[in-house]
Amino acid sequence: MYAIIKTGGKQYRAEAGSRLRVEKLEANPGETVEFEALMLGGEKTVIGTPTVPGAKVVAEVVGHGKGKKVVVAKFKAKVQYRRKRGHRQPYTEIVVKEIRA
């Protein structure tokens, strides 16, 4: 059985035991977080409007981190304009414990 969850403006496919890197959550490592399921899949598929009533995904926060560096470079020809800037997106790594349907 799997579930589709939404967090941080993105949707993720979650199965029991899977590790996900989601947008940064305000939760400490070791805490449990719950997400509402947008869809449940498996032998029988249930699509929510917008969520499936009574369905939750329980996950445990493993830790926080930063993603790979993305370099943003700006350049304009003939005017000596050059800018270079880096960005690392913060994330939270979670492990899905169970899907309550």
Short mmCIF file of C-alpha atoms in Angstrom, two decimals:
data_model
loop_
_atom_site.label_atom_id
_atom_site.label_comp_id
_atom_site.label_asym_id
_atom_site.label_seq_id
_atom_site.Cartn_x
_atom_site.Cartn_y
_atom_site.Cartn_z
CA MET A 1 0.00 0.00 0.00
CA TYR A 2 1.19 3.50 -0.77
CA ALA A 3 -0.11 7.02 -0.26
CA ILE A 4 0.39 10.36 -1.96
CA ILE A 5 1.09 13.16 0.54
CA LYS A 6 1.54 16.90 0.11
CA THR A 7 4.04 19.00 2.05
CA GLY A 8 5.98 22.12 1.17
CA GLY A 9 3.98 22.64 -2.02
CA LYS A 10 5.12 19.29 -3.46
CA GLN A 11 3.58 15.83 -3.62
CA TYR A 12 5.42 12.65 -2.62
CA ARG A 13 4.70 8.93 -2.91
CA ALA A 14 5.07 7.38 0.55
CA GLU A 15 5.28 3.69 1.41
CA ALA A 16 5.89 2.16 4.84
CA GLY A 17 9.63 2.15 5.50
CA SER A 18 10.54 4.61 2.74
CA ARG A 19 12.89 7.59 3.33
CA LEU A 20 11.86 10.94 1.89
CA ARG A 21 13.59 14.31 1.64
CA VAL A 22 10.87 16.93 2.02
CA GLU A 23 10.98 20.70 2.37
CA LYS A 24 12.21 21.79 5.80
CA LEU A 25 9.75 21.08 8.64
CA GLU A 26 9.71 22.71 12.06
CA ALA A 27 10.22 19.42 13.91
CA ASN A 28 13.19 18.05 15.83
CA PRO A 29 14.88 14.73 14.97
CA GLY A 30 13.10 11.83 16.66
CA GLU A 31 9.67 13.50 16.62
CA THR A 32 6.75 12.04 14.70
CA VAL A 33 4.79 14.03 12.14
CA GLU A 34 1.49 13.25 10.44
CA PHE A 35 0.45 14.07 6.90
CA GLU A 36 -3.01 13.78 5.36
CA ALA A 37 -3.24 11.43 2.38
CA LEU A 38 -4.37 12.84 -0.96
CA MET A 39 -4.60 9.36 -2.49
CA LEU A 40 -4.26 5.76 -1.36
CA GLY A 41 -3.05 3.08 -3.74
CA GLY A 42 -2.64 -0.66 -3.67
CA GLU A 43 -5.20 -3.30 -4.48
CA LYS A 44 -7.93 -0.66 -4.35
CA THR A 45 -7.23 2.97 -5.25
CA VAL A 46 -8.98 5.75 -3.32
CA ILE A 47 -8.69 9.34 -4.50
CA GLY A 48 -9.52 12.11 -2.03
CA THR A 49 -11.44 15.32 -2.62
CA PRO A 50 -9.01 16.91 -1.69
CA THR A 51 -7.93 14.39 1.01
CA VAL A 52 -9.04 10.87 1.85
CA PRO A 53 -11.18 11.05 5.01
CA GLY A 54 -9.53 9.35 7.98
CA ALA A 55 -6.32 8.50 6.12
CA LYS A 56 -3.04 9.65 7.64
CA VAL A 57 0.64 8.97 7.02
CA VAL A 58 2.79 8.79 10.18
CA ALA A 59 6.50 9.53 9.76
CA GLU A 60 9.51 10.07 12.01
CA VAL A 61 11.99 12.90 11.47
CA VAL A 62 15.52 11.55 10.94
CA GLY A 63 17.36 14.84 10.53
CA HIS A 64 17.83 18.12 8.70
CA GLY A 65 20.32 19.08 6.05
CA LYS A 66 21.10 21.16 2.99
CA GLY A 67 20.91 20.04 -0.63
CA LYS A 68 23.54 20.35 -3.32
CA LYS A 69 24.76 23.82 -4.19
CA VAL A 70 23.10 25.56 -7.11
CA VAL A 71 25.17 28.34 -8.70
CA VAL A 72 23.27 31.35 -10.03
CA ALA A 73 25.33 33.40 -12.51
CA LYS A 74 24.22 36.68 -14.09
CA PHE A 75 26.02 38.19 -17.05
CA LYS A 76 25.39 41.18 -19.30
CA ALA A 77 27.52 41.64 -22.37
CA LYS A 78 29.65 44.75 -22.98
CA VAL A 79 29.10 46.38 -19.56
CA GLN A 80 31.40 44.36 -17.25
CA TYR A 81 28.38 43.05 -15.27
CA ARG A 82 28.97 39.68 -13.63
CA ARG A 83 27.33 38.27 -10.49
CA LYS A 84 27.79 34.83 -8.98
CA ARG A 85 25.72 33.52 -6.11
CA GLY A 86 25.15 30.08 -4.61
CA HIS A 87 22.12 28.54 -2.92
CA ARG A 88 21.59 25.37 -0.87
CA GLN A 89 17.98 24.39 -0.22
CA PRO A 90 17.29 23.12 3.32
CA TYR A 91 15.44 19.81 3.68
CA THR A 92 14.12 17.43 6.33
CA GLU A 93 14.65 13.70 5.96
CA ILE A 94 11.78 11.52 7.20
CA VAL A 95 11.07 7.78 7.44
CA VAL A 96 7.49 6.68 6.89
CA LYS A 97 6.39 4.44 9.77
CA GLU A 98 2.82 3.56 8.82
CA ILE A 99 -0.13 4.47 6.66
CA ARG A 100 -3.44 4.61 8.53
CA ALA A 101 -6.39 4.09 6.24
#
